[in-house]
Coordinates of C-alpha atoms in Angstrom, one line a residue:
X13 CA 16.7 12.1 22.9
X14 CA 16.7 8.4 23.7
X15 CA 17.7 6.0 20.5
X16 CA 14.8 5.0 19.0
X17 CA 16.0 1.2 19.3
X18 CA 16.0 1.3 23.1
X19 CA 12.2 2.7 22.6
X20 CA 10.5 0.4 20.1
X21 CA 12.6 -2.6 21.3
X22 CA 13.5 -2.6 17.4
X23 CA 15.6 -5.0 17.5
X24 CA 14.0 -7.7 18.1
X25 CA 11.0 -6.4 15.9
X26 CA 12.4 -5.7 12.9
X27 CA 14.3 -9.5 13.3
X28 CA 10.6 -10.5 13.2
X29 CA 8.9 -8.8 10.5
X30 CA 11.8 -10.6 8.5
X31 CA 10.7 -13.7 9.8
X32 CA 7.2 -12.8 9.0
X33 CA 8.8 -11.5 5.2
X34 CA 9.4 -14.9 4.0
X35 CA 7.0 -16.5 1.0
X36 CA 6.2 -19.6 2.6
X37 CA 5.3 -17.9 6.0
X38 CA 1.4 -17.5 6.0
X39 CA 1.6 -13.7 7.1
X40 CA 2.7 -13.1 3.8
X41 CA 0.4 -15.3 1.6
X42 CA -0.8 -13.7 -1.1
X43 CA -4.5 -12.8 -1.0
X44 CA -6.0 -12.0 -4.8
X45 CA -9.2 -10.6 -3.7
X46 CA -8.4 -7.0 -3.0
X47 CA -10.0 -3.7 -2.0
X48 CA -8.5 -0.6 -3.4
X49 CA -8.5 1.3 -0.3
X50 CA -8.5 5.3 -1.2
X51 CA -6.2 7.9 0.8
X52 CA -7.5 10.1 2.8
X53 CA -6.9 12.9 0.8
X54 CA -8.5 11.5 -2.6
X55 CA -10.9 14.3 -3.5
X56 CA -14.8 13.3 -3.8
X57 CA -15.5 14.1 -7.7
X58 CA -18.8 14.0 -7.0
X59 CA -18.8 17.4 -5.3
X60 CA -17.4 19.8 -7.7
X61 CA -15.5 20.3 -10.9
X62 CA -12.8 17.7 -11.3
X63 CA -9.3 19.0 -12.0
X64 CA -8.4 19.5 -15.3
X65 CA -5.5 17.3 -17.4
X66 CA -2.1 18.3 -16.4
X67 CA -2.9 21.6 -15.5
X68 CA 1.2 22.3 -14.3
X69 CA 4.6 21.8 -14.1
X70 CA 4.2 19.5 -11.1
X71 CA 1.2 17.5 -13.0
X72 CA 2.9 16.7 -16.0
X73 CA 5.8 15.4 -13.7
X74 CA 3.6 13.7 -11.2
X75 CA 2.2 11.8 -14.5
X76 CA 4.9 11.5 -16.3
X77 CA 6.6 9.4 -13.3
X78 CA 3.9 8.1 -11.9
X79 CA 0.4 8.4 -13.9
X80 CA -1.5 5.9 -15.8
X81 CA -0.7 4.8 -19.8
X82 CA -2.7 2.7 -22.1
X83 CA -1.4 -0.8 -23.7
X84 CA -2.7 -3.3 -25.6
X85 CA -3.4 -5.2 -22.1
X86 CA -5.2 -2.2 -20.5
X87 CA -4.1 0.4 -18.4
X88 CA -0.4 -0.2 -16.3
X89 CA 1.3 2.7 -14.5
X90 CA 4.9 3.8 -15.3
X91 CA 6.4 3.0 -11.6
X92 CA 5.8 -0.7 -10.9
X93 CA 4.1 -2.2 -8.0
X94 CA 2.9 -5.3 -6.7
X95 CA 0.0 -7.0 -8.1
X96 CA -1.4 -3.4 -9.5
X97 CA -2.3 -2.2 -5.5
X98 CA 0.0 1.6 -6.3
X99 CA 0.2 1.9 -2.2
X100 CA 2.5 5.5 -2.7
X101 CA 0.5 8.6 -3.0
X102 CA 2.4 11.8 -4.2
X103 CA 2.1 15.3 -2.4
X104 CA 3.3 18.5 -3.3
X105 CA 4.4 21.5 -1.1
X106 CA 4.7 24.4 -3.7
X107 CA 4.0 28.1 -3.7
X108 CA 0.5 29.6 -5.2
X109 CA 0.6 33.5 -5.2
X110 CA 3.2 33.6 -2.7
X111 CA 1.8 30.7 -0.7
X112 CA 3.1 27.3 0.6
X113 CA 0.1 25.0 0.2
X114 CA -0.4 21.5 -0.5
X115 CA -1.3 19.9 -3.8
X116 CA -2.3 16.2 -3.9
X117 CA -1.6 14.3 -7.6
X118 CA -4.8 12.6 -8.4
X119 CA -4.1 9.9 -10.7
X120 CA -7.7 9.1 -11.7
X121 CA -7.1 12.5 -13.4
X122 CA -3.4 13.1 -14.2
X123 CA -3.1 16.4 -12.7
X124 CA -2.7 18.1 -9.3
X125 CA -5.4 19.4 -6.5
X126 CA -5.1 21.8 -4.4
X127 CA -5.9 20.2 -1.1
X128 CA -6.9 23.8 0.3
X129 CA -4.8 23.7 3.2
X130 CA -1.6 25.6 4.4
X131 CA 1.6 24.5 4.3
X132 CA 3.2 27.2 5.9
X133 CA 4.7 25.7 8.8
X134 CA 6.0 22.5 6.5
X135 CA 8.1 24.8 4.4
X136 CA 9.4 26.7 7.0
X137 CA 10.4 23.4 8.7
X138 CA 12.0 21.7 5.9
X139 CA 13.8 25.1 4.8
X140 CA 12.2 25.5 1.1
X141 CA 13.2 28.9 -0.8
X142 CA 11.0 30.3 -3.9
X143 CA 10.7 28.0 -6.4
X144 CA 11.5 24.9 -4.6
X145 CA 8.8 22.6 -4.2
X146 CA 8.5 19.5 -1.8
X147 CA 7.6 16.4 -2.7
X148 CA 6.3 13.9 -0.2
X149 CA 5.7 10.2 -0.8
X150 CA 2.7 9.0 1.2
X151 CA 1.9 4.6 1.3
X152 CA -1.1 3.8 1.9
X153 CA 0.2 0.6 3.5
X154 CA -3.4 -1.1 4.2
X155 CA -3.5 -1.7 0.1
X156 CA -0.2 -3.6 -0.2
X157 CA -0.8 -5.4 3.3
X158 CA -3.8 -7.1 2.6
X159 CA -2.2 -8.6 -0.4
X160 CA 1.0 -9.5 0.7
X161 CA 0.9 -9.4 4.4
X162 CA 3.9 -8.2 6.3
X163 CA 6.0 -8.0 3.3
X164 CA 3.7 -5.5 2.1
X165 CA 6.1 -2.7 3.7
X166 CA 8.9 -3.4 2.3
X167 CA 6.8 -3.3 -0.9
X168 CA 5.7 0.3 -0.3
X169 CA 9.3 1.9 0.5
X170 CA 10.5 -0.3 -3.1
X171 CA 7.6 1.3 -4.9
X172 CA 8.1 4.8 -3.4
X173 CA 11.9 4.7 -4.9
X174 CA 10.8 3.6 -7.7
X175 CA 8.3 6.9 -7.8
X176 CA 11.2 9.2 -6.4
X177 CA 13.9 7.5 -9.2
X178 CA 11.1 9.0 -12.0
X179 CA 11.1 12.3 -10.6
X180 CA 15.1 12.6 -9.8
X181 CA 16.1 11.0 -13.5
X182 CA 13.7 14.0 -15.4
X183 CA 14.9 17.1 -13.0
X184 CA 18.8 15.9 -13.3
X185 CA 18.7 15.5 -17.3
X186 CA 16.9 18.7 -17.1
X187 CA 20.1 20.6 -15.2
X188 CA 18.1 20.8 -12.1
X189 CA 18.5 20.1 -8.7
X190 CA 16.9 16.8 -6.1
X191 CA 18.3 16.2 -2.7
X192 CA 16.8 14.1 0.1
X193 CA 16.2 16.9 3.0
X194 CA 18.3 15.5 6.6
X195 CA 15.7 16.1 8.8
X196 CA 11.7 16.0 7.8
X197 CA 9.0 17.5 9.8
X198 CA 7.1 14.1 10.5
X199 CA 4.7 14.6 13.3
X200 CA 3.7 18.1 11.7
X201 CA 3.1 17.1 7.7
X202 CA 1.0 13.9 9.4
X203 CA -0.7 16.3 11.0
X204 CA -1.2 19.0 8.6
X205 CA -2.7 16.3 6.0
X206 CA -5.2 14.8 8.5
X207 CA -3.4 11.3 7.3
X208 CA -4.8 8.2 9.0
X209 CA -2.8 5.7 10.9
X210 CA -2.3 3.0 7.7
X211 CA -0.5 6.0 6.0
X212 CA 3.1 6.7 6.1
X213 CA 5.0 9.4 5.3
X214 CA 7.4 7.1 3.6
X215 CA 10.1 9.8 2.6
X216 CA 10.5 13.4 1.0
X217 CA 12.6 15.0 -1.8
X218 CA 12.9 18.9 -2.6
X219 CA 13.5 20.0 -6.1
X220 CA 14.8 22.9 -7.6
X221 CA 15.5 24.5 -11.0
X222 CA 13.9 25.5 -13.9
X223 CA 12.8 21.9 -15.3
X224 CA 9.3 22.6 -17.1
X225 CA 9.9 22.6 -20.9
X226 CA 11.8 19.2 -20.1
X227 CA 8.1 17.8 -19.2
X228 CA 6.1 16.8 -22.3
X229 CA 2.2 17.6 -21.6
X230 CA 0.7 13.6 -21.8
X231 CA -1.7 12.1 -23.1
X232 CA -2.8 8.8 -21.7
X233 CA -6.4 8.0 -23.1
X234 CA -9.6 8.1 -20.5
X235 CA -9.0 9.7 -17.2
X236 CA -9.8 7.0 -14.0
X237 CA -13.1 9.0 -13.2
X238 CA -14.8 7.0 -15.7
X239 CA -14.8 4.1 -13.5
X240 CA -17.2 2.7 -11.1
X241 CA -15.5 4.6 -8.1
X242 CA -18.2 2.6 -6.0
X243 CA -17.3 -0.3 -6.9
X244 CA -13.9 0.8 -6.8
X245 CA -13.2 2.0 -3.3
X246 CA -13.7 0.7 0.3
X247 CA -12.8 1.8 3.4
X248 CA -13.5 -1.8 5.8
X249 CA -10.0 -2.9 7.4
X250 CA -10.3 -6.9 8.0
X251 CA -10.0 -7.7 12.0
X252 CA -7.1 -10.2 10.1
X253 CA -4.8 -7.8 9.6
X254 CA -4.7 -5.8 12.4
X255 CA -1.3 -7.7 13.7
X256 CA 0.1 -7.1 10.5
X257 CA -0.8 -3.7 10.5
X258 CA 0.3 -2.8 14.1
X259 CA 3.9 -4.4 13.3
X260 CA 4.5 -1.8 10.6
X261 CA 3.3 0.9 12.4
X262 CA 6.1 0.0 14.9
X263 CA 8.6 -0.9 12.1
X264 CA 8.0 2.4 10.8
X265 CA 7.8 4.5 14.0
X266 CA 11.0 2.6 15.0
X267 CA 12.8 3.6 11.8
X268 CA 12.6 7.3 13.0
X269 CA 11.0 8.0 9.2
X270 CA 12.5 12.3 10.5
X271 CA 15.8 11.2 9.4
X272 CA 16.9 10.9 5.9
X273 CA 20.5 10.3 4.4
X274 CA 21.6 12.4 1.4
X275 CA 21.7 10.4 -2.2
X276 CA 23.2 11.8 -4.8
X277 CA 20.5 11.5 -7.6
X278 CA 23.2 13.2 -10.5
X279 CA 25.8 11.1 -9.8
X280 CA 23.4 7.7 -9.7
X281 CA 21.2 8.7 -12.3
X282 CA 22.9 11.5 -14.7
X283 CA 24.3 11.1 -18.4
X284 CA 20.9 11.3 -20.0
X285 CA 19.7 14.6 -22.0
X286 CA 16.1 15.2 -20.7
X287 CA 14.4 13.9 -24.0
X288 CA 16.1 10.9 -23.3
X289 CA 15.1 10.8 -19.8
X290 CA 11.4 11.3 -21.0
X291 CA 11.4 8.8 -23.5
X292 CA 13.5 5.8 -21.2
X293 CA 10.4 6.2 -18.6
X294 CA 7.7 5.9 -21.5
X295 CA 9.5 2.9 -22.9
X296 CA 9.6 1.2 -19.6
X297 CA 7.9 -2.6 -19.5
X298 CA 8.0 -4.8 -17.0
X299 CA 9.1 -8.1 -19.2
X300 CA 6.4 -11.2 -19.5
X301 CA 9.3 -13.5 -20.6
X302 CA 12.9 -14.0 -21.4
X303 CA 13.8 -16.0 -24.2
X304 CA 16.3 -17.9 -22.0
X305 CA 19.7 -16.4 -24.1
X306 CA 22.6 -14.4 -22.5
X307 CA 22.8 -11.0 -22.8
X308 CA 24.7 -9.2 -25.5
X309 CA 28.0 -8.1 -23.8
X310 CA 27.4 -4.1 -24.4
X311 CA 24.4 -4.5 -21.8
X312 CA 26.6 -6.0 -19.0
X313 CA 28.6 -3.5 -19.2
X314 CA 26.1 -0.9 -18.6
X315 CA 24.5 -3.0 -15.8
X316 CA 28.5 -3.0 -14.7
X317 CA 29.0 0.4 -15.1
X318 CA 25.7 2.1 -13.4
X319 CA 26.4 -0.6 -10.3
X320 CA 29.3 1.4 -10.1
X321 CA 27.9 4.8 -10.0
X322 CA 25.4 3.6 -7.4
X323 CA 28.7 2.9 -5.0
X324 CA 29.5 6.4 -5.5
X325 CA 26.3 7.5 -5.0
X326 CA 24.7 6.0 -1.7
X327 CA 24.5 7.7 1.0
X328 CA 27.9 6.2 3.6
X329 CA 25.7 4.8 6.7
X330 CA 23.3 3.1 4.2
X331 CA 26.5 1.8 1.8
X332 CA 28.3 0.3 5.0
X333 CA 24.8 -1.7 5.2
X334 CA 24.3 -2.6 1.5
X335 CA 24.7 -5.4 -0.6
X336 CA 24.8 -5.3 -4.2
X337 CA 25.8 -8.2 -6.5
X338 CA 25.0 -8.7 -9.9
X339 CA 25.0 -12.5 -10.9
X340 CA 24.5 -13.2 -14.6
X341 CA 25.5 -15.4 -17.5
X342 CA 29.0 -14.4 -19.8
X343 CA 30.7 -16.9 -21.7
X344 CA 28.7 -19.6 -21.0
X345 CA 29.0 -19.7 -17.4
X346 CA 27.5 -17.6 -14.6
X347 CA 29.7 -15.4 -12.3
X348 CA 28.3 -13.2 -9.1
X349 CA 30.5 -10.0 -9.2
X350 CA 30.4 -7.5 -5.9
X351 CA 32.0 -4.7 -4.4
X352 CA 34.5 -5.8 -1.6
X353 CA 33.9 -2.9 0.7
X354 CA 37.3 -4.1 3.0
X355 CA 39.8 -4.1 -0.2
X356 CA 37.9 -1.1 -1.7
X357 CA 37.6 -3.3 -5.5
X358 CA 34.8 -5.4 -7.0
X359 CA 35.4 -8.8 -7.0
X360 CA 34.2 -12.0 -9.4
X361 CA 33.4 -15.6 -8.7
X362 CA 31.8 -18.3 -10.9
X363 CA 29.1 -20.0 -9.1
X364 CA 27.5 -23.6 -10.3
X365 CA 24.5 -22.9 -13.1
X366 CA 21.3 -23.1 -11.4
X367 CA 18.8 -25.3 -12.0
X368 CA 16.2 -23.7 -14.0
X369 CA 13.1 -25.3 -11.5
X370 CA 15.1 -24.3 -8.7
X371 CA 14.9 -20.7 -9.6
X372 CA 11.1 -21.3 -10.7
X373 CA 10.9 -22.4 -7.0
X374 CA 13.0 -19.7 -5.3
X375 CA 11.1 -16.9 -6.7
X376 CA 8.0 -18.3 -5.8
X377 CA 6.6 -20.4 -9.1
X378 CA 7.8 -17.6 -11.6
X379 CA 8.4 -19.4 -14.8
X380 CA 10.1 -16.5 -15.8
X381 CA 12.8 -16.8 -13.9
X382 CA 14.1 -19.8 -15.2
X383 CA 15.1 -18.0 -18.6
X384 CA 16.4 -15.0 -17.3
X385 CA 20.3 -13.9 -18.3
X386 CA 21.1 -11.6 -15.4
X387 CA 19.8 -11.1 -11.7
X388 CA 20.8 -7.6 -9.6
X389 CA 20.5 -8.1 -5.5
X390 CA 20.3 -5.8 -3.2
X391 CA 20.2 -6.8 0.1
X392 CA 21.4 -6.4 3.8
X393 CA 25.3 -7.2 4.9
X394 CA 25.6 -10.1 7.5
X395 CA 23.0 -12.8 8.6
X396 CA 21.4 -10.0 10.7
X397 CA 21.7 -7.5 8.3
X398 CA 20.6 -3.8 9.6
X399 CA 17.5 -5.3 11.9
X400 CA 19.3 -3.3 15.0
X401 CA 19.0 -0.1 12.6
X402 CA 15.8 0.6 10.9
X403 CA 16.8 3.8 9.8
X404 CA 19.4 2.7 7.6
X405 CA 16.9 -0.3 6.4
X406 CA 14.1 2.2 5.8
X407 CA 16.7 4.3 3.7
X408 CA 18.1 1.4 2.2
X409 CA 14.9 0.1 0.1
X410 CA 14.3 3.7 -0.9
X411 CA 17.7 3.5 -2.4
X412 CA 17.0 0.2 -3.4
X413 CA 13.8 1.2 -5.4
X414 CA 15.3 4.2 -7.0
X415 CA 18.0 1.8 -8.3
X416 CA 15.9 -0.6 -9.7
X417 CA 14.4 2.8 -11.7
X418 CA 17.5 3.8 -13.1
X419 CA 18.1 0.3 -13.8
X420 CA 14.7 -0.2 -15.7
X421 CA 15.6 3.0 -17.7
X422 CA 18.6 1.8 -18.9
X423 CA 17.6 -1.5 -19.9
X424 CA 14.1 0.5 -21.8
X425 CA 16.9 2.3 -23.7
X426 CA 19.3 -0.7 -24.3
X427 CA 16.2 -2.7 -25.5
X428 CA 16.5 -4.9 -22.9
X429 CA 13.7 -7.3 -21.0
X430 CA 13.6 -6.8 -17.3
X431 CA 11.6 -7.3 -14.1
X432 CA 11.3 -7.2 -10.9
X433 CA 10.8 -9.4 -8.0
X434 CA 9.7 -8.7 -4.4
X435 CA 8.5 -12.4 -3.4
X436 CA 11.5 -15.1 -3.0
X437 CA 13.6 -18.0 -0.7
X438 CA 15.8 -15.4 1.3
X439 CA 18.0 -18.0 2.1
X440 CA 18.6 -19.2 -1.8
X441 CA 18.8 -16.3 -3.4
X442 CA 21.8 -15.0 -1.1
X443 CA 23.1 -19.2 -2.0
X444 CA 22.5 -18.0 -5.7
X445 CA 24.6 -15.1 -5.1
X446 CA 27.4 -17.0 -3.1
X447 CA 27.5 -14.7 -0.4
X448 CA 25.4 -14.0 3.1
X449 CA 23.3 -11.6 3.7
X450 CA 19.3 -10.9 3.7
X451 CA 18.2 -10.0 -0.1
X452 CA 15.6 -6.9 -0.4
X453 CA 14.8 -7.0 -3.7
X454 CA 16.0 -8.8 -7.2
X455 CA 15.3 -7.4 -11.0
X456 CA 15.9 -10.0 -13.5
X457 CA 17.2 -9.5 -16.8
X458 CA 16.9 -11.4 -20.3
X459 CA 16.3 -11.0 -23.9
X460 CA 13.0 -10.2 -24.9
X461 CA 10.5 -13.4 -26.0
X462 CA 7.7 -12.4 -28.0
X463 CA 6.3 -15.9 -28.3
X464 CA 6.9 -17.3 -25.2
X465 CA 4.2 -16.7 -22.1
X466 CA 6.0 -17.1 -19.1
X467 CA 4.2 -14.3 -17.4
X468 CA 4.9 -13.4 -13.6
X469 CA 2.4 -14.5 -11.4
X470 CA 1.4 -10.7 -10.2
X471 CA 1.3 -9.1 -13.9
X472 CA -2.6 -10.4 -13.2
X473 CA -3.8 -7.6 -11.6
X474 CA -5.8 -7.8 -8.0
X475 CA -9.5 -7.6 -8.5
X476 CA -10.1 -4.1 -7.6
X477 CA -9.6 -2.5 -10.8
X478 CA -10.6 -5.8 -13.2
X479 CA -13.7 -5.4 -11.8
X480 CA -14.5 -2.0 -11.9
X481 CA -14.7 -1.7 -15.4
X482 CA -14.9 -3.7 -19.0
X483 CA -11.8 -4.8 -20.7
X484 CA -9.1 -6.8 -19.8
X485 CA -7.0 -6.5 -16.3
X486 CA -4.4 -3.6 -16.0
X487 CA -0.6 -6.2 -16.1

């Protein structure tokens, strides 16, 4: 089989969508008025009886890791994303009376559907025994991209980690078992769905164990089909972003999205009882201001300590690749720490205090980040980073987005403030970090301000869902 480099000229292409990546390029300007844009598999209520509330075990995780809550503000999901779009849809292959079908988690109704269709030849091809179950992360990439532009993908693969870190931190405190399958039947799960070009079968997981009295059944306030679902969804793709589009077709097609890497989810995310697993993903906040303080010590030495277990817990061809520092204020003064791959030992430098306007700036006019304590990077080694090997880089934000999960867990538990940050000065950030290499995403850290309002810019959410009903904007 020829590489898949030679084919898609990847190269080259994936050097470009960097380009294309950065915040002042105007492929990825930042486009407010948004259409919700509904997968192709979103059942029609209209034509029968909807689905009823958490109706199983894979509902109540589905919702618990993924589905809506209720806060003063409005309604916010538990895994982050980007100005409110949610591009990753969540599939099931489980059995039913002996079986293998699909069920689809519609989120409009926290629970499971049965899509209707078999999924016998999936499970055959990915191997799953009784009582496993597959789950398959879908982006509907059309809903970040007109947002955010070409950066949009990178968006999607971050928010399906996010998605998969849920899931993996419940079935590990539980005692069960989550590993990323080596080889996924692409071509045939595409097909089996009936999924459209704009969405990708981003990555899949199979789980295994007896996990279901771990799962608390939720309850979240008014189920989505309340809404205005005309008003809601659209189905027009802008002749605009048809280059945008094509590009991560090719991106993805070039990253051979067949191939996975093993991550070992107990070693990354373990240590937590299950109730405590529960409770760190319902306590989860993305922070609307720091108060501009260090952290107390005890918390950098978590952030120290789970950095750690992510070294011991990436998968080798994506480690060679990643970069992972942790810059943050002790004492007074701010140090970058990072793992020196060649000496095998983490290594610490103070670096000049940044200006607090110059981070303002380099995140892209977040007040926010001028008062933050602590900033974790994870990014690509070397100027050129992996843009010869989009397998690894595809891998490497899925990593990247289930680290920024167990991260956000941790700090729910410790009390801690923290967000994250997708938009930013490539070039500055790596500066910040006094090293070289091509940043994929950031999560700031801070003390909590309850007066202060230095909200980030996408907490506003787009206008698909502000507009669709009465109350204030999900954050």
């Amino acid at each position: 089989m020829p590489d898949s480099a030679d084919v898609f000229g990847s190269t080259a292409l994936m050097r470009r969508v960097q380009e294309l990546q950065q915040l002042e390029h105007p492929a990825s300007a930042v486009n407010r008025f948004c259409r919700q844009v509904p997968c192709s598999l979103t059942p029609d209520l209209s034509t029968g009886p909807a689905p009823t509330r958490n109706p199983d075990l894979l509902g109540r995780l589905s919702d618990l890791a993924f589905g809506y809550r209720v806060t003063p503000r409005g309604l916010a999901r538990r895994a982050p994303s980007a100005g409110a779009m949610y591009p990753v849809e969540m599939v099931w292959i489980t059995q039913v009376d002996g079986r293998w079908v699909f069920q689809y988690f519609d989120a409009r109704q926290q629970g499971c559907v049965d899509l209707g269709r078999s999924a016998e030849q999936a499970a055959t091809a990915l191997r799953l025994a009784p009582r496993q179950h597959a789950l398959l992360l879908v982006g509907v990439a059309w809903r970040t991209i007109q947002r955010y532009g070409v950066r949009g993908y990178r968006y999607c693969l971050l928010d399906a980690g996010n998605v998969l870190g849920n899931v993996a931190s419940v079935v590990v405190a539980a005692g069960a078992y989550i590993h990323l399958p080596d080889s996924i039947p692409h071509e045939l799960i595409h097909q089996e769905l009936g999924l459209t070009r704009d969405e990708l079968l981003l990555g899949a997981a199979v789980v295994e164990g007896d996990f279901a009295d771990s799962i608390p059944d939720l309850e979240v306030g008014t189920p989505l089909e309340s809404l205005d679902t005309s008003r809601l969804f659209g189905t027009e793709q802008a002749p605009m972003l048809t280059p945008a589009m094509e590009r991560i077709r090719r991106v993805h097609r070039a990253s051979d999205p067949g191939r996975q890497h093993r991550l070992n989810f107990r070693a990354m995310l373990g240590g937590h009882t299950a109730d405590q697993a529960v409770e760190n993903i319902l306590l989860r906040r993305s922070a609307r201001a720091f108060d501009g303080t260090e952290l107390d010590p005890s918390m950098l030495a978590v952030l120290d300590a789970f950095l750690h277990r992510v070294t011991e817990a990436t998968p080798v061809p994506v480690w060679r690749e990643l970069e992972l520092r942790l810059v943050a204020r002790r004492d007074g003064r701010w140090q970058s720490r990072w793992f020196d791959q060649a000496n095998d030992r983490w290594l610490t430098r103070l670096i000049p205090d940044p200006e607090p306007t110059a981070l303002i700036d380099m995140f892209g006019d977040q007040p926010l980040a001028a008062k933050a304590a602590a900033f974790m990077i994870l990014g690509m080694r070397g100027e050129a980073g992996t843009q010869g090997n989009p397998v690894v880089y595809r891998q490497m934000l899925l990593t990247a987005g289930v680290t920024c999960a167990g991260v956000h867990h941790l700090a729910a538990q410790a009390g801690c403030a923290t967000t994250i940050f997708g938009g930013y000065d490539d070039r500055r950030v790596a500066d910040l970090a006094n090293g070289r290499f091509i940043p994929l995403v950031v999560q700031a850290f801070g003390n909590s301000s309850e007066s202060a309002r230095d909200e980030k810019n996408d907490t506003v959410a787009a206008t698909w869902l502000a507009n669709a009903r009465s109350g204030p904007a999900i954050p």
